[in-house]
Each structure stands twice: as structure tokens, then as C-alpha cells.
Amino acid sequence: ASFDAVLCGFSIQYFPRLEQTLSEFRRMLRSGGVLALSTWGQADPRWTKLQELRRIYGVGESLGAVRIRQPAELESVLRKSGFEPAEAWTDEAEFTFASEAEWWDDLWSSGPRAGLERLDSDTKERFQREAFERLQELRGPNGFAERRQAIIGRGVNP
């Protein structure tokens, strides 16, 4: 009961017992304190073929155990954990990778990295080659555009 705010950006998927984690966040917050958190929402449907390839190779979206894909789900979890009021919404942004290499670097800087690290070098090279081939279908005038959706939630500790 000593913090005014707890922020948890794009991390809730890593907590295997989310309800217990949220309970701990509440314990740390003073009355009237605010929890703000975010997670990834719906994937860009244009990237379905690449997502299928990632699943085939075991290069998943993240290491996470918790999969929240709609604001209503996040709001419900917050309310069940005692946050009131609680709200959740989505925000979207389009990211454009100028080249295949830039996309590859981005993959290594986020959750899929764990899956990439598990691949032996031959399999990793094969995955990269196939991914770069599939990327060509997504090429636009400025590179490879991907819409990313975030689900953002906010809850108040009563």
C-alpha cells in the first residue's frame, strides 16, 4: 500500500498466474492507486502466412502463458482482481520494415527470439529463407507494413 501507480507494459503474458500477479499489484498500491498495463492484441491478418510459418518452426509470438486478445477480457480480469473502476481499450499503429533484414532484426528484439534461439543453425537459415520468400507478398512501396494492435488496461485500487 505504498505506490501511487504500477506500470506493466507488454509483460502480462509472461506471468503464468496472472490473477496472483494482479493481486500483488493491488497489494503494492495505495487506495486510489492506479495500475496501467498493456499486451498485444489481434495480429495483422495480412501476415497470416508468415504467422503460420512461425508456428511450423516453433517461433511463436512470445514465451507467454496468458493470451488476452480482446479489451473485454482484460477488463474482466482486472475487475475479478478487485480493480474498480477498470477499463480496457485498443490502440493500433502501423510499423513498416524497410527491408527483410530490418524485419529479421525486429524478430530478434522481441518475444519470438526465444523460439529462434532454440533452432539449430541449419533450421534457422531455412526458416529465414522461407520467411523472406513469404515476405515478398507483403512488399509495398515503402517496405513491409504490419499493423500492430495493443490492448491497454487501467484499474484503480479501491
Short mmCIF file of C-alpha atoms in Angstrom, two decimals:
data_model
loop_
_atom_site.label_atom_id
_atom_site.label_comp_id
_atom_site.label_asym_id
_atom_site.label_seq_id
_atom_site.Cartn_x
_atom_site.Cartn_y
_atom_site.Cartn_z
CA ALA A 1 0.00 0.00 0.00
CA SER A 2 2.80 2.43 -0.76
CA PHE A 3 2.77 3.10 -4.52
CA ASP A 4 0.61 5.54 -6.45
CA ALA A 5 0.99 3.62 -9.71
CA VAL A 6 2.16 0.31 -11.11
CA LEU A 7 3.02 0.13 -14.81
CA CYS A 8 3.35 -3.16 -16.66
CA GLY A 9 3.98 -2.70 -20.37
CA PHE A 10 3.67 -5.69 -22.71
CA SER A 11 4.56 -8.13 -19.94
CA ILE A 12 1.41 -9.69 -18.50
CA GLN A 13 1.68 -12.63 -20.91
CA TYR A 14 4.82 -13.73 -19.03
CA PHE A 15 3.07 -14.22 -15.69
CA PRO A 16 1.77 -17.82 -15.53
CA ARG A 17 -0.67 -16.94 -12.73
CA LEU A 18 -1.98 -13.55 -13.83
CA GLU A 19 -4.62 -13.30 -11.11
CA GLN A 20 -1.95 -13.77 -8.42
CA THR A 21 0.23 -11.13 -10.10
CA LEU A 22 -2.64 -8.65 -10.21
CA SER A 23 -3.35 -9.36 -6.54
CA GLU A 24 0.29 -8.48 -5.77
CA PHE A 25 -0.01 -5.28 -7.79
CA ARG A 26 -3.08 -4.36 -5.72
CA ARG A 27 -1.19 -5.12 -2.51
CA MET A 28 1.56 -2.69 -3.55
CA LEU A 29 -0.88 0.11 -4.50
CA ARG A 30 -2.26 2.56 -2.01
CA SER A 31 -6.03 3.11 -2.01
CA GLY A 32 -6.80 5.08 -5.15
CA GLY A 33 -3.58 3.91 -6.79
CA VAL A 34 -3.65 3.06 -10.48
CA LEU A 35 -2.50 0.01 -12.40
CA ALA A 36 -1.80 0.56 -16.11
CA LEU A 37 -0.85 -2.34 -18.31
CA SER A 38 -0.70 -3.43 -21.91
CA THR A 39 -0.43 -6.55 -24.02
CA TRP A 40 -0.50 -7.37 -27.71
CA GLY A 41 -3.92 -7.68 -29.31
CA GLN A 42 -5.07 -9.17 -32.60
CA ALA A 43 -2.42 -9.94 -35.19
CA ASP A 44 -2.45 -8.28 -38.61
CA PRO A 45 -4.40 -10.66 -40.90
CA ARG A 46 -2.17 -9.72 -43.84
CA TRP A 47 0.66 -11.54 -42.07
CA THR A 48 -1.19 -14.87 -41.66
CA LYS A 49 1.14 -16.86 -43.94
CA LEU A 50 4.17 -15.66 -42.04
CA GLN A 51 2.49 -16.43 -38.70
CA GLU A 52 1.75 -19.96 -39.96
CA LEU A 53 5.42 -20.40 -40.86
CA ARG A 54 6.45 -19.21 -37.42
CA ARG A 55 4.13 -21.79 -35.83
CA ILE A 56 5.58 -24.57 -38.03
CA TYR A 57 9.10 -23.72 -36.89
CA GLY A 58 8.12 -23.07 -33.27
CA VAL A 59 8.99 -19.39 -33.47
CA GLY A 60 5.95 -18.23 -31.52
CA GLU A 61 4.84 -14.72 -30.77
CA SER A 62 6.09 -14.85 -27.22
CA LEU A 63 7.09 -17.01 -24.30
CA GLY A 64 3.85 -16.14 -22.62
CA ALA A 65 1.30 -18.28 -20.91
CA VAL A 66 -1.54 -15.72 -20.84
CA ARG A 67 -3.33 -14.89 -24.07
CA ILE A 68 -5.64 -11.89 -23.84
CA ARG A 69 -6.84 -10.78 -27.27
CA GLN A 70 -9.83 -8.54 -26.53
CA PRO A 71 -10.23 -5.48 -24.29
CA ALA A 72 -13.26 -7.07 -22.59
CA GLU A 73 -11.07 -9.98 -21.45
CA LEU A 74 -8.55 -7.65 -19.86
CA GLU A 75 -11.23 -5.54 -18.23
CA SER A 76 -12.84 -8.67 -16.79
CA VAL A 77 -9.55 -9.92 -15.34
CA LEU A 78 -8.93 -6.51 -13.75
CA ARG A 79 -12.41 -6.42 -12.18
CA LYS A 80 -12.13 -10.02 -10.90
CA SER A 81 -8.86 -8.99 -9.26
CA GLY A 82 -10.62 -6.19 -7.40
CA PHE A 83 -9.75 -3.14 -9.50
CA GLU A 84 -12.68 -0.74 -9.70
CA PRO A 85 -13.17 1.12 -11.88
CA ALA A 86 -11.45 -0.88 -14.59
CA GLU A 87 -11.34 -0.23 -18.31
CA ALA A 88 -9.54 -1.51 -21.38
CA TRP A 89 -9.26 -0.39 -24.98
CA THR A 90 -7.17 -0.95 -28.09
CA ASP A 91 -4.71 1.23 -29.92
CA GLU A 92 -3.08 0.45 -33.24
CA ALA A 93 -0.06 1.57 -35.17
CA GLU A 94 1.42 0.56 -38.49
CA PHE A 95 5.08 -0.41 -38.47
CA THR A 96 6.98 -0.50 -41.75
CA PHE A 97 10.14 -2.53 -42.16
CA ALA A 98 12.29 -1.09 -44.93
CA SER A 99 13.87 -4.46 -45.70
CA GLU A 100 13.78 -8.15 -44.86
CA ALA A 101 16.84 -7.61 -42.67
CA GLU A 102 15.07 -4.92 -40.66
CA TRP A 103 12.11 -7.27 -40.07
CA TRP A 104 14.56 -10.03 -39.05
CA ASP A 105 16.25 -7.71 -36.54
CA ASP A 106 12.85 -6.82 -35.08
CA LEU A 107 12.05 -10.51 -34.64
CA TRP A 108 15.25 -10.92 -32.63
CA SER A 109 14.35 -7.99 -30.36
CA SER A 110 11.05 -9.37 -29.06
CA GLY A 111 9.26 -12.49 -27.80
CA PRO A 112 9.94 -14.68 -30.88
CA ARG A 113 13.64 -14.50 -30.08
CA ALA A 114 13.28 -17.42 -27.66
CA GLY A 115 11.97 -19.63 -30.46
CA LEU A 116 14.74 -18.52 -32.80
CA GLU A 117 17.38 -19.31 -30.20
CA ARG A 118 16.09 -22.89 -29.91
CA LEU A 119 16.63 -23.56 -33.64
CA ASP A 120 19.88 -25.13 -34.81
CA SER A 121 21.77 -23.08 -37.40
CA ASP A 122 20.55 -25.07 -40.44
CA THR A 123 16.92 -24.88 -39.37
CA LYS A 124 17.27 -21.18 -38.54
CA GLU A 125 18.70 -20.49 -42.02
CA ARG A 126 15.87 -22.48 -43.66
CA PHE A 127 13.27 -20.59 -41.61
CA GLN A 128 14.84 -17.26 -42.53
CA ARG A 129 14.95 -18.15 -46.24
CA GLU A 130 11.29 -19.28 -46.26
CA ALA A 131 10.21 -16.24 -44.22
CA PHE A 132 11.96 -13.85 -46.61
CA GLU A 133 10.18 -15.56 -49.52
CA ARG A 134 6.79 -15.15 -47.85
CA LEU A 135 7.59 -11.54 -47.01
CA GLN A 136 7.65 -10.73 -50.73
CA GLU A 137 3.84 -11.00 -50.85
CA LEU A 138 3.71 -8.19 -48.27
CA ARG A 139 6.11 -5.83 -50.01
CA GLY A 140 4.71 -2.35 -50.51
CA PRO A 141 6.22 0.83 -51.91
CA ASN A 142 7.98 1.60 -48.61
CA GLY A 143 8.76 -1.92 -47.47
CA PHE A 144 6.74 -4.32 -45.36
CA ALA A 145 3.86 -2.75 -43.40
CA GLU A 146 2.46 -4.51 -40.35
CA ARG A 147 -0.44 -3.26 -38.24
CA ARG A 148 0.16 -3.94 -34.56
CA GLN A 149 -2.62 -3.73 -32.03
CA ALA A 150 -2.12 -3.11 -28.33
CA ILE A 151 -4.68 -3.74 -25.61
CA ILE A 152 -4.30 -1.22 -22.82
CA GLY A 153 -5.91 -1.56 -19.43
CA ARG A 154 -6.30 0.64 -16.42
CA GLY A 155 -7.64 -0.22 -13.00
CA VAL A 156 -7.95 1.63 -9.71
CA ASN A 157 -7.28 0.04 -6.34
CA PRO A 158 -10.36 0.91 -4.24
#
